[in-house]
Amino acid sequence: MASQIQKLLTTNQDLLLMQKGTMMRKVRTKSWKKLRYFRLQDDGMTVWHGRHLESISKPTFSISDVERIRKGQDSELLRYLVEEFPLEQGFTIVFNGRRPNLDLVANSVEEAQTWMRGLQLLVDLVARMNYQEQLDQAGMLREWFQQADRNQDSRMSFREAQRLLLLMNVEMDEEYAFSLFQEADVSQSNTLDSEEFVQFYKALTKRTEIEELFENFSSDKQKLTLLEFVDFLREEQKESDHSSDLALKLIDRYEPSENGRLLRVLSKDGFLSYLCSADGNIFNPDCLPIYQDMTQPLSHYYINSSHNTYLLGDQFCGQSSVEGYIRALKRGCRCVEVDTWDGPDGEPVVYHGRTLTSRILFKDVLATLAQYAFQSSDYPLILSLDNHCTWEQQKTMAHHLIAILGEQLLSTTLEEQLIDIMPSPEQLRGKILVKGKKLRTIEVVESDKEEEELEKDEGSDLDPASAELDMQSQPESQEQASGNKSKNKKKFLLQSSTTILCPDLSALVVYLRTAPFCSFTHSKENYHIYDISSFSESKAKNLIREAGNEFVQHNARQLCRVYPSGLRTDSSNYNPQEHWNVGCQMVAMNMQTAGSAMDICDGLFRQNGGSGYVLKPEFLRDTQSSFNPMKPVSLYKAQILVVQVISGQRLPKVDKTKETTVVDPLVRVELYGVPEDTKQQETSYVENNGINPYWGETFYFQIQVPELAMLRFVVKDYSRTSRNNFIGQYTLPWTCMKHGYRHVSLLSKDGTSLHPASIFVYTCMQEDLDMDEP
């Protein structure tokens, strides 16, 4: 890749102009707009900026951090400034993860086009790199060597090599490192060329633990025969199904030697390549695509859900933006929240009511949903509508929903769909469903007394549009049993005098009618399968403690939504696991806030194609289930999850601005599930080694309900004086975990890849603690 970039830097006109530097206006808010010089660096991978062309000294971003480039017309912020800056001169750099977008305005359309084309060219080049190219360690080392060779003499002294290794987060004992340096110095010139430096680095970062593992299964310590590799796959990797066929595929895929592939053997380099590949990853690749049954009722799935999706910051004075919806949808979210209030000029606005949060137009939110709803997943998107508008603006909302969403909006029941069964994600693909209040229908009898009782029932809202649903939901036997009473009744569809809900908006709520929660018994006796109740996190926790099994049965029958406490004004999150334990489908998260709670959420929904829908365990889909997470009774004997944390590789620095600092890493293994299964254990720390720390520590976790278990690996930088600093993490469900010797690819706080950073672990399941350790 370096050679391609270097060639482009000297031939591509856009990149040549970008390397000279360009003055542009950096726009943060409607009022913060500052002129800055931006310049593409000589490496072609970073952009720096400064107040003056001569003082460009601040790294702005790396090309590898960029997800996409947007036109000025697609920027929410630049559209507000259209009278000040032509949209054609602006563009937006969208970053991976939660990093805020960078809005820039050039001095001309031509300059804007130059930067947009040039940046997109580099972003596409990085994106085209396949996994094998990323694993080209030798190529990566040569790039580092070229960048560090300041005098361009193609040689490097020991001191220069030390400085480069510090930049790469490698700090070794100087005497030991110098002895390896001398061994690599074949020319005996006290310097290394690029190839010698590659050998020096490999000697420093030798994977002794993998060599020992290899030699345990290799009779001649040089190669693994096909039968030896099959034994390893079957005994250690638990690949019992078709292990012979799998061994052949892996040899063809990872053995670098053509002769080795012909002889069907695996060398040490091939063995290492396999363990560092996707096939050697702890996440089961079979769980990455859509692999679950998507034809069951919606209530049988966990649904990736967002709370106050429009907010980018806190709940009191944070910014409201359509960018919140874009980011949530990119993360696979399938339930977004829209809080609507009366706005100026008859246009409803979206914001956190009665707070200082900024406001955005409802129609702009819908336009964003129409564009991005199905880019990451084509399974149904639920629009959770919290409506505070007056009648007139509700009519405007209904108009916008129909006009902007068009065919994407589900406005009628599905043909041939039984009313007593919720439709499935498969049936609703490509559709947006409105969740909200809905007027109800009632029977009005001729008896004056009964009419008086109806007038007292202020909780009933009436709507002609829901007549078909309510009438079909009545069992035939009830109609027959009514006998002669039906002759004294007439069906009327009336609107209650106590409601202010607009029928136009009500009619767009089809399968997801919000209903207040009174008790589980009341819901079972009075609500239909399309009625959905919402619970604050504290209310849901109390119900889990007091009536866990009833909650499970309730969620097997109908949908529910859980949302964060109103006291979380900082947009912090709660642990979604305890609500998943009783089958709550829509556990809404503040997706703008990174942390362990969002790691758990992302970990669960990483599977099944990132569709945002995960099928619940069978015992959480049974309306007669006896399961209670507070008192789990395992169908099987409690099992032991064995986790051996072996080593780490290429762990990034916590503070990249300090050349002399190297991490002191430790690993914490966290298990989440039912309360009885939730626990954590931690390794000791390894001093001054981010390149290949070795722990070799084994932990044992007793698991009652593995189907609900989530495993989180957290790597931290030990500190004697303050809290340990976060380095990286990875979270996955137990059901998606591959056992045996596996690499765990680390992610940043924002959930973006920290490749090539990883940890090497061994896991297996045991019945008793007294079994042999791995």
PDB file of C-alpha atoms in Angstrom, residues 232-484:
ATOM      1  CA  PHE A 232      -5.023 -30.145  17.010  1.00  0.00           C
ATOM      2  CA  LEU A 233      -8.266 -28.922  15.475  1.00  0.00           C
ATOM      3  CA  ARG A 234     -10.313 -31.691  17.052  1.00  0.00           C
ATOM      4  CA  GLU A 235      -8.723 -31.815  20.525  1.00  0.00           C
ATOM      5  CA  GLU A 236      -7.898 -28.163  21.214  1.00  0.00           C
ATOM      6  CA  GLN A 237     -10.018 -26.098  18.836  1.00  0.00           C
ATOM      7  CA  LYS A 238     -13.137 -28.261  19.352  1.00  0.00           C
ATOM      8  CA  GLU A 239     -13.644 -28.424  15.573  1.00  0.00           C
ATOM      9  CA  SER A 240     -15.123 -31.921  15.706  1.00  0.00           C
ATOM     10  CA  ASP A 241     -17.313 -31.581  12.606  1.00  0.00           C
ATOM     11  CA  HIS A 242     -15.505 -32.369   9.342  1.00  0.00           C
ATOM     12  CA  SER A 243     -12.116 -31.614  10.913  1.00  0.00           C
ATOM     13  CA  SER A 244     -10.231 -33.386   8.094  1.00  0.00           C
ATOM     14  CA  ASP A 245     -11.871 -31.266   5.402  1.00  0.00           C
ATOM     15  CA  LEU A 246     -11.341 -28.150   7.486  1.00  0.00           C
ATOM     16  CA  ALA A 247      -7.650 -28.938   7.955  1.00  0.00           C
ATOM     17  CA  LEU A 248      -7.149 -29.163   4.187  1.00  0.00           C
ATOM     18  CA  LYS A 249      -8.922 -25.842   3.625  1.00  0.00           C
ATOM     19  CA  LEU A 250      -6.854 -24.105   6.305  1.00  0.00           C
ATOM     20  CA  ILE A 251      -3.568 -25.460   4.913  1.00  0.00           C
ATOM     21  CA  ASP A 252      -4.493 -24.216   1.444  1.00  0.00           C
ATOM     22  CA  ARG A 253      -5.480 -20.861   2.914  1.00  0.00           C
ATOM     23  CA  TYR A 254      -2.590 -20.129   5.300  1.00  0.00           C
ATOM     24  CA  GLU A 255       0.471 -22.226   4.386  1.00  0.00           C
ATOM     25  CA  PRO A 256       2.863 -19.760   2.644  1.00  0.00           C
ATOM     26  CA  SER A 257       4.976 -22.471   0.998  1.00  0.00           C
ATOM     27  CA  GLU A 258       3.670 -23.933  -2.252  1.00  0.00           C
ATOM     28  CA  ASN A 259       5.554 -27.133  -1.514  1.00  0.00           C
ATOM     29  CA  GLY A 260       3.939 -27.312   1.927  1.00  0.00           C
ATOM     30  CA  ARG A 261       0.492 -26.953   0.385  1.00  0.00           C
ATOM     31  CA  LEU A 262       1.245 -29.745  -2.098  1.00  0.00           C
ATOM     32  CA  LEU A 263       2.500 -32.019   0.710  1.00  0.00           C
ATOM     33  CA  ARG A 264      -0.492 -31.029   2.901  1.00  0.00           C
ATOM     34  CA  VAL A 265       1.607 -29.894   5.843  1.00  0.00           C
ATOM     35  CA  LEU A 266       1.568 -26.705   7.899  1.00  0.00           C
ATOM     36  CA  SER A 267       4.772 -24.840   8.792  1.00  0.00           C
ATOM     37  CA  LYS A 268       5.287 -22.633  11.845  1.00  0.00           C
ATOM     38  CA  ASP A 269       4.583 -19.532   9.765  1.00  0.00           C
ATOM     39  CA  GLY A 270       1.412 -21.131   8.388  1.00  0.00           C
ATOM     40  CA  PHE A 271       0.312 -22.139  11.885  1.00  0.00           C
ATOM     41  CA  LEU A 272       0.826 -18.569  13.132  1.00  0.00           C
ATOM     42  CA  SER A 273      -1.044 -17.156  10.117  1.00  0.00           C
ATOM     43  CA  TYR A 274      -3.989 -19.444  10.862  1.00  0.00           C
ATOM     44  CA  LEU A 275      -4.154 -18.465  14.536  1.00  0.00           C
ATOM     45  CA  CYS A 276      -3.975 -14.741  13.649  1.00  0.00           C
ATOM     46  CA  SER A 277      -6.685 -15.003  10.980  1.00  0.00           C
ATOM     47  CA  ALA A 278     -10.466 -14.789  11.068  1.00  0.00           C
ATOM     48  CA  ASP A 279     -10.508 -18.600  11.323  1.00  0.00           C
ATOM     49  CA  GLY A 280      -8.442 -18.342  14.507  1.00  0.00           C
ATOM     50  CA  ASN A 281     -10.557 -15.567  15.998  1.00  0.00           C
ATOM     51  CA  ILE A 282     -12.637 -16.116  19.126  1.00  0.00           C
ATOM     52  CA  PHE A 283     -15.818 -14.944  17.367  1.00  0.00           C
ATOM     53  CA  ASN A 284     -17.421 -17.792  15.456  1.00  0.00           C
ATOM     54  CA  PRO A 285     -17.518 -16.741  11.768  1.00  0.00           C
ATOM     55  CA  ASP A 286     -20.693 -18.807  11.329  1.00  0.00           C
ATOM     56  CA  CYS A 287     -22.468 -16.230  13.519  1.00  0.00           C
ATOM     57  CA  LEU A 288     -21.442 -13.224  11.399  1.00  0.00           C
ATOM     58  CA  PRO A 289     -24.019 -13.522   8.574  1.00  0.00           C
ATOM     59  CA  ILE A 290     -27.771 -13.903   9.096  1.00  0.00           C
ATOM     60  CA  TYR A 291     -27.918 -17.383  10.628  1.00  0.00           C
ATOM     61  CA  GLN A 292     -31.009 -17.271  12.842  1.00  0.00           C
ATOM     62  CA  ASP A 293     -34.649 -17.946  12.013  1.00  0.00           C
ATOM     63  CA  MET A 294     -36.137 -14.548  11.087  1.00  0.00           C
ATOM     64  CA  THR A 295     -39.723 -15.768  10.632  1.00  0.00           C
ATOM     65  CA  GLN A 296     -40.831 -15.731  14.263  1.00  0.00           C
ATOM     66  CA  PRO A 297     -42.997 -12.982  15.845  1.00  0.00           C
ATOM     67  CA  LEU A 298     -41.261  -9.682  16.637  1.00  0.00           C
ATOM     68  CA  SER A 299     -41.671 -10.354  20.357  1.00  0.00           C
ATOM     69  CA  HIS A 300     -39.261 -13.295  20.070  1.00  0.00           C
ATOM     70  CA  TYR A 301     -36.257 -11.083  19.287  1.00  0.00           C
ATOM     71  CA  TYR A 302     -33.937  -8.721  21.074  1.00  0.00           C
ATOM     72  CA  ILE A 303     -34.087  -5.472  19.089  1.00  0.00           C
ATOM     73  CA  ASN A 304     -31.168  -3.017  18.983  1.00  0.00           C
ATOM     74  CA  SER A 305     -32.741   0.160  20.416  1.00  0.00           C
ATOM     75  CA  SER A 306     -31.771   3.777  21.013  1.00  0.00           C
ATOM     76  CA  HIS A 307     -32.967   6.293  23.612  1.00  0.00           C
ATOM     77  CA  ASN A 308     -33.416   9.963  22.666  1.00  0.00           C
ATOM     78  CA  THR A 309     -31.663   9.175  19.417  1.00  0.00           C
ATOM     79  CA  TYR A 310     -31.518  12.823  18.334  1.00  0.00           C
ATOM     80  CA  LEU A 311     -29.090  13.793  21.129  1.00  0.00           C
ATOM     81  CA  LEU A 312     -25.322  13.885  20.569  1.00  0.00           C
ATOM     82  CA  GLY A 313     -24.523  14.834  24.157  1.00  0.00           C
ATOM     83  CA  ASP A 314     -26.210  15.121  27.538  1.00  0.00           C
ATOM     84  CA  GLN A 315     -29.937  15.131  28.258  1.00  0.00           C
ATOM     85  CA  PHE A 316     -30.214  18.709  29.543  1.00  0.00           C
ATOM     86  CA  CYS A 317     -28.380  21.039  27.168  1.00  0.00           C
ATOM     87  CA  GLY A 318     -26.908  18.712  24.548  1.00  0.00           C
ATOM     88  CA  GLN A 319     -27.122  19.204  20.814  1.00  0.00           C
ATOM     89  CA  SER A 320     -30.015  17.665  18.895  1.00  0.00           C
ATOM     90  CA  SER A 321     -29.003  16.553  15.409  1.00  0.00           C
ATOM     91  CA  VAL A 322     -30.050  14.231  12.602  1.00  0.00           C
ATOM     92  CA  GLU A 323     -26.466  12.959  12.915  1.00  0.00           C
ATOM     93  CA  GLY A 324     -27.630  11.082  16.012  1.00  0.00           C
ATOM     94  CA  TYR A 325     -29.986   9.036  13.838  1.00  0.00           C
ATOM     95  CA  ILE A 326     -27.329   8.428  11.187  1.00  0.00           C
ATOM     96  CA  ARG A 327     -24.841   7.162  13.767  1.00  0.00           C
ATOM     97  CA  ALA A 328     -27.404   4.955  15.515  1.00  0.00           C
ATOM     98  CA  LEU A 329     -28.546   3.408  12.232  1.00  0.00           C
ATOM     99  CA  LYS A 330     -24.938   2.784  11.203  1.00  0.00           C
ATOM    100  CA  ARG A 331     -24.486   0.831  14.451  1.00  0.00           C
ATOM    101  CA  GLY A 332     -27.385  -1.444  13.492  1.00  0.00           C
ATOM    102  CA  CYS A 333     -30.052   0.261  15.624  1.00  0.00           C
ATOM    103  CA  ARG A 334     -33.593  -0.869  14.711  1.00  0.00           C
ATOM    104  CA  CYS A 335     -35.630   1.242  17.128  1.00  0.00           C
ATOM    105  CA  VAL A 336     -35.075   5.006  17.199  1.00  0.00           C
ATOM    106  CA  GLU A 337     -36.852   7.519  19.408  1.00  0.00           C
ATOM    107  CA  VAL A 338     -38.470  10.739  18.189  1.00  0.00           C
ATOM    108  CA  ASP A 339     -39.822  13.257  20.740  1.00  0.00           C
ATOM    109  CA  THR A 340     -42.062  15.747  18.937  1.00  0.00           C
ATOM    110  CA  TRP A 341     -43.281  19.150  20.122  1.00  0.00           C
ATOM    111  CA  ASP A 342     -45.051  22.088  18.530  1.00  0.00           C
ATOM    112  CA  GLY A 343     -42.635  24.208  16.517  1.00  0.00           C
ATOM    113  CA  PRO A 344     -42.766  27.576  14.759  1.00  0.00           C
ATOM    114  CA  ASP A 345     -44.524  28.077  11.430  1.00  0.00           C
ATOM    115  CA  GLY A 346     -46.695  25.022  12.015  1.00  0.00           C
ATOM    116  CA  GLU A 347     -43.724  22.640  11.758  1.00  0.00           C
ATOM    117  CA  PRO A 348     -43.223  20.044  14.552  1.00  0.00           C
ATOM    118  CA  VAL A 349     -39.751  19.964  16.110  1.00  0.00           C
ATOM    119  CA  VAL A 350     -37.758  17.226  17.820  1.00  0.00           C
ATOM    120  CA  TYR A 351     -35.927  17.820  21.097  1.00  0.00           C
ATOM    121  CA  HIS A 352     -35.845  16.733  24.750  1.00  0.00           C
ATOM    122  CA  GLY A 353     -38.867  18.616  26.049  1.00  0.00           C
ATOM    123  CA  ARG A 354     -38.574  21.189  28.829  1.00  0.00           C
ATOM    124  CA  THR A 355     -34.768  21.232  28.602  1.00  0.00           C
ATOM    125  CA  LEU A 356     -32.144  23.427  26.940  1.00  0.00           C
ATOM    126  CA  THR A 357     -31.354  20.891  24.220  1.00  0.00           C
ATOM    127  CA  SER A 358     -31.407  22.328  20.699  1.00  0.00           C
ATOM    128  CA  ARG A 359     -34.245  21.600  18.265  1.00  0.00           C
ATOM    129  CA  ILE A 360     -34.443  20.031  14.825  1.00  0.00           C
ATOM    130  CA  LEU A 361     -37.344  19.754  12.399  1.00  0.00           C
ATOM    131  CA  PHE A 362     -39.429  16.573  12.447  1.00  0.00           C
ATOM    132  CA  LYS A 363     -39.444  16.484   8.651  1.00  0.00           C
ATOM    133  CA  ASP A 364     -35.616  16.589   8.601  1.00  0.00           C
ATOM    134  CA  VAL A 365     -35.535  13.564  10.904  1.00  0.00           C
ATOM    135  CA  LEU A 366     -37.879  11.693   8.563  1.00  0.00           C
ATOM    136  CA  ALA A 367     -35.779  12.629   5.529  1.00  0.00           C
ATOM    137  CA  THR A 368     -32.733  11.205   7.316  1.00  0.00           C
ATOM    138  CA  LEU A 369     -34.567   7.996   8.191  1.00  0.00           C
ATOM    139  CA  ALA A 370     -35.760   7.637   4.599  1.00  0.00           C
ATOM    140  CA  GLN A 371     -32.152   7.849   3.412  1.00  0.00           C
ATOM    141  CA  TYR A 372     -30.362   5.765   6.051  1.00  0.00           C
ATOM    142  CA  ALA A 373     -32.990   3.396   7.502  1.00  0.00           C
ATOM    143  CA  PHE A 374     -31.905   0.324   5.551  1.00  0.00           C
ATOM    144  CA  GLN A 375     -28.254   0.958   4.725  1.00  0.00           C
ATOM    145  CA  SER A 376     -26.913  -1.272   7.523  1.00  0.00           C
ATOM    146  CA  SER A 377     -29.880  -3.634   7.876  1.00  0.00           C
ATOM    147  CA  ASP A 378     -32.960  -4.227   5.737  1.00  0.00           C
ATOM    148  CA  TYR A 379     -34.973  -5.586   8.640  1.00  0.00           C
ATOM    149  CA  PRO A 380     -37.790  -3.411  10.045  1.00  0.00           C
ATOM    150  CA  LEU A 381     -37.061  -0.084  11.674  1.00  0.00           C
ATOM    151  CA  ILE A 382     -39.290   0.959  14.580  1.00  0.00           C
ATOM    152  CA  LEU A 383     -39.967   4.676  15.022  1.00  0.00           C
ATOM    153  CA  SER A 384     -40.795   5.137  18.710  1.00  0.00           C
ATOM    154  CA  LEU A 385     -42.931   8.261  18.685  1.00  0.00           C
ATOM    155  CA  ASP A 386     -43.253  10.330  21.870  1.00  0.00           C
ATOM    156  CA  ASN A 387     -45.867  12.802  20.712  1.00  0.00           C
ATOM    157  CA  HIS A 388     -46.466  16.100  22.560  1.00  0.00           C
ATOM    158  CA  CYS A 389     -47.908  18.075  19.647  1.00  0.00           C
ATOM    159  CA  THR A 390     -51.304  19.733  19.339  1.00  0.00           C
ATOM    160  CA  TRP A 391     -53.942  18.396  16.945  1.00  0.00           C
ATOM    161  CA  GLU A 392     -52.928  20.616  14.005  1.00  0.00           C
ATOM    162  CA  GLN A 393     -49.237  19.761  14.177  1.00  0.00           C
ATOM    163  CA  GLN A 394     -50.098  16.093  14.605  1.00  0.00           C
ATOM    164  CA  LYS A 395     -51.870  16.330  11.236  1.00  0.00           C
ATOM    165  CA  THR A 396     -48.675  17.823   9.847  1.00  0.00           C
ATOM    166  CA  MET A 397     -46.697  14.917  11.338  1.00  0.00           C
ATOM    167  CA  ALA A 398     -49.009  12.401   9.679  1.00  0.00           C
ATOM    168  CA  HIS A 399     -48.664  14.202   6.364  1.00  0.00           C
ATOM    169  CA  HIS A 400     -44.860  14.200   6.599  1.00  0.00           C
ATOM    170  CA  LEU A 401     -44.742  10.520   7.562  1.00  0.00           C
ATOM    171  CA  ILE A 402     -46.719   9.543   4.483  1.00  0.00           C
ATOM    172  CA  ALA A 403     -45.129  12.019   2.071  1.00  0.00           C
ATOM    173  CA  ILE A 404     -41.483  11.558   3.094  1.00  0.00           C
ATOM    174  CA  LEU A 405     -41.326   7.856   3.991  1.00  0.00           C
ATOM    175  CA  GLY A 406     -43.651   6.774   1.189  1.00  0.00           C
ATOM    176  CA  GLU A 407     -43.637   3.041   0.526  1.00  0.00           C
ATOM    177  CA  GLN A 408     -41.207   2.489   3.410  1.00  0.00           C
ATOM    178  CA  LEU A 409     -43.932   3.335   5.924  1.00  0.00           C
ATOM    179  CA  LEU A 410     -46.125   0.456   7.091  1.00  0.00           C
ATOM    180  CA  SER A 411     -49.581   2.032   7.170  1.00  0.00           C
ATOM    181  CA  THR A 412     -51.845  -1.031   6.954  1.00  0.00           C
ATOM    182  CA  THR A 413     -51.826  -4.559   8.312  1.00  0.00           C
ATOM    183  CA  LEU A 414     -50.114  -7.227   6.247  1.00  0.00           C
ATOM    184  CA  GLU A 415     -52.300  -9.259   3.946  1.00  0.00           C
ATOM    185  CA  GLU A 416     -53.183 -12.748   5.182  1.00  0.00           C
ATOM    186  CA  GLN A 417     -51.547 -12.001   8.544  1.00  0.00           C
ATOM    187  CA  LEU A 418     -53.518 -13.413  11.478  1.00  0.00           C
ATOM    188  CA  ILE A 419     -54.311 -10.655  13.932  1.00  0.00           C
ATOM    189  CA  ASP A 420     -53.459 -12.786  16.969  1.00  0.00           C
ATOM    190  CA  ILE A 421     -49.855 -13.281  15.810  1.00  0.00           C
ATOM    191  CA  MET A 422     -47.261 -10.526  15.514  1.00  0.00           C
ATOM    192  CA  PRO A 423     -45.571 -10.366  12.100  1.00  0.00           C
ATOM    193  CA  SER A 424     -41.941 -11.436  11.807  1.00  0.00           C
ATOM    194  CA  PRO A 425     -38.830  -9.426  10.901  1.00  0.00           C
ATOM    195  CA  GLU A 426     -38.773 -11.301   7.608  1.00  0.00           C
ATOM    196  CA  GLN A 427     -42.318 -10.231   6.738  1.00  0.00           C
ATOM    197  CA  LEU A 428     -41.539  -6.614   7.608  1.00  0.00           C
ATOM    198  CA  ARG A 429     -38.255  -6.247   5.722  1.00  0.00           C
ATOM    199  CA  GLY A 430     -37.762  -2.766   4.311  1.00  0.00           C
ATOM    200  CA  LYS A 431     -40.591  -1.296   6.389  1.00  0.00           C
ATOM    201  CA  ILE A 432     -40.694   1.481   8.990  1.00  0.00           C
ATOM    202  CA  LEU A 433     -43.227   0.895  11.784  1.00  0.00           C
ATOM    203  CA  VAL A 434     -44.616   3.692  13.938  1.00  0.00           C
ATOM    204  CA  LYS A 435     -44.853   2.898  17.637  1.00  0.00           C
ATOM    205  CA  GLY A 436     -47.151   5.275  19.472  1.00  0.00           C
ATOM    206  CA  LYS A 437     -50.538   6.084  20.934  1.00  0.00           C
ATOM    207  CA  LYS A 438     -53.573   4.832  19.064  1.00  0.00           C
ATOM    208  CA  LEU A 439     -57.254   5.594  19.409  1.00  0.00           C
ATOM    209  CA  ARG A 440     -59.318   2.570  20.399  1.00  0.00           C
ATOM    210  CA  THR A 441     -62.735   1.247  19.362  1.00  0.00           C
ATOM    211  CA  ILE A 442     -65.544   0.369  21.745  1.00  0.00           C
ATOM    212  CA  GLU A 443     -68.997  -1.105  21.616  1.00  0.00           C
ATOM    213  CA  VAL A 444     -71.673   1.425  22.485  1.00  0.00           C
ATOM    214  CA  VAL A 445     -74.803  -0.244  23.894  1.00  0.00           C
ATOM    215  CA  GLU A 446     -78.292   1.137  23.922  1.00  0.00           C
ATOM    216  CA  SER A 447     -78.524   0.963  27.717  1.00  0.00           C
ATOM    217  CA  ASP A 448     -78.246   4.414  29.257  1.00  0.00           C
ATOM    218  CA  LYS A 449     -76.560   2.928  32.310  1.00  0.00           C
ATOM    219  CA  GLU A 450     -73.876   1.217  30.251  1.00  0.00           C
ATOM    220  CA  GLU A 451     -73.440   4.406  28.260  1.00  0.00           C
ATOM    221  CA  GLU A 452     -72.762   6.266  31.510  1.00  0.00           C
ATOM    222  CA  GLU A 453     -70.115   3.702  32.445  1.00  0.00           C
ATOM    223  CA  LEU A 454     -68.407   4.220  29.098  1.00  0.00           C
ATOM    224  CA  GLU A 455     -68.293   7.958  29.643  1.00  0.00           C
ATOM    225  CA  LYS A 456     -66.506   7.379  32.941  1.00  0.00           C
ATOM    226  CA  ASP A 457     -63.817   5.311  31.234  1.00  0.00           C
ATOM    227  CA  GLU A 458     -61.402   8.125  30.511  1.00  0.00           C
ATOM    228  CA  GLY A 459     -58.655   5.664  29.695  1.00  0.00           C
ATOM    229  CA  SER A 460     -60.297   4.581  26.427  1.00  0.00           C
ATOM    230  CA  ASP A 461     -59.333   6.356  23.209  1.00  0.00           C
ATOM    231  CA  LEU A 462     -61.411   5.542  20.142  1.00  0.00           C
ATOM    232  CA  ASP A 463     -60.425   5.308  16.518  1.00  0.00           C
ATOM    233  CA  PRO A 464     -62.196   4.010  13.399  1.00  0.00           C
ATOM    234  CA  ALA A 465     -58.871   2.905  11.951  1.00  0.00           C
ATOM    235  CA  SER A 466     -58.396   0.321  14.700  1.00  0.00           C
ATOM    236  CA  ALA A 467     -61.842  -1.213  14.385  1.00  0.00           C
ATOM    237  CA  GLU A 468     -60.732  -4.032  12.162  1.00  0.00           C
ATOM    238  CA  LEU A 469     -57.925  -5.022  14.537  1.00  0.00           C
ATOM    239  CA  ASP A 470     -60.090  -4.993  17.648  1.00  0.00           C
ATOM    240  CA  MET A 471     -63.043  -6.773  16.050  1.00  0.00           C
ATOM    241  CA  GLN A 472     -60.861  -9.479  14.512  1.00  0.00           C
ATOM    242  CA  SER A 473     -59.136 -10.029  17.810  1.00  0.00           C
ATOM    243  CA  GLN A 474     -62.395 -11.123  19.470  1.00  0.00           C
ATOM    244  CA  PRO A 475     -62.618 -14.948  19.463  1.00  0.00           C
ATOM    245  CA  GLU A 476     -65.505 -16.373  17.485  1.00  0.00           C
ATOM    246  CA  SER A 477     -66.779 -18.216  20.524  1.00  0.00           C
ATOM    247  CA  GLN A 478     -67.294 -14.930  22.329  1.00  0.00           C
ATOM    248  CA  GLU A 479     -69.461 -13.614  19.517  1.00  0.00           C
ATOM    249  CA  GLN A 480     -71.529 -16.788  19.520  1.00  0.00           C
ATOM    250  CA  ALA A 481     -71.830 -16.777  23.287  1.00  0.00           C
ATOM    251  CA  SER A 482     -73.186 -13.269  23.249  1.00  0.00           C
ATOM    252  CA  GLY A 483     -76.411 -14.772  21.814  1.00  0.00           C
ATOM    253  CA  ASN A 484     -79.407 -12.522  22.007  1.00  0.00           C
TER     254      ASN A 484
END
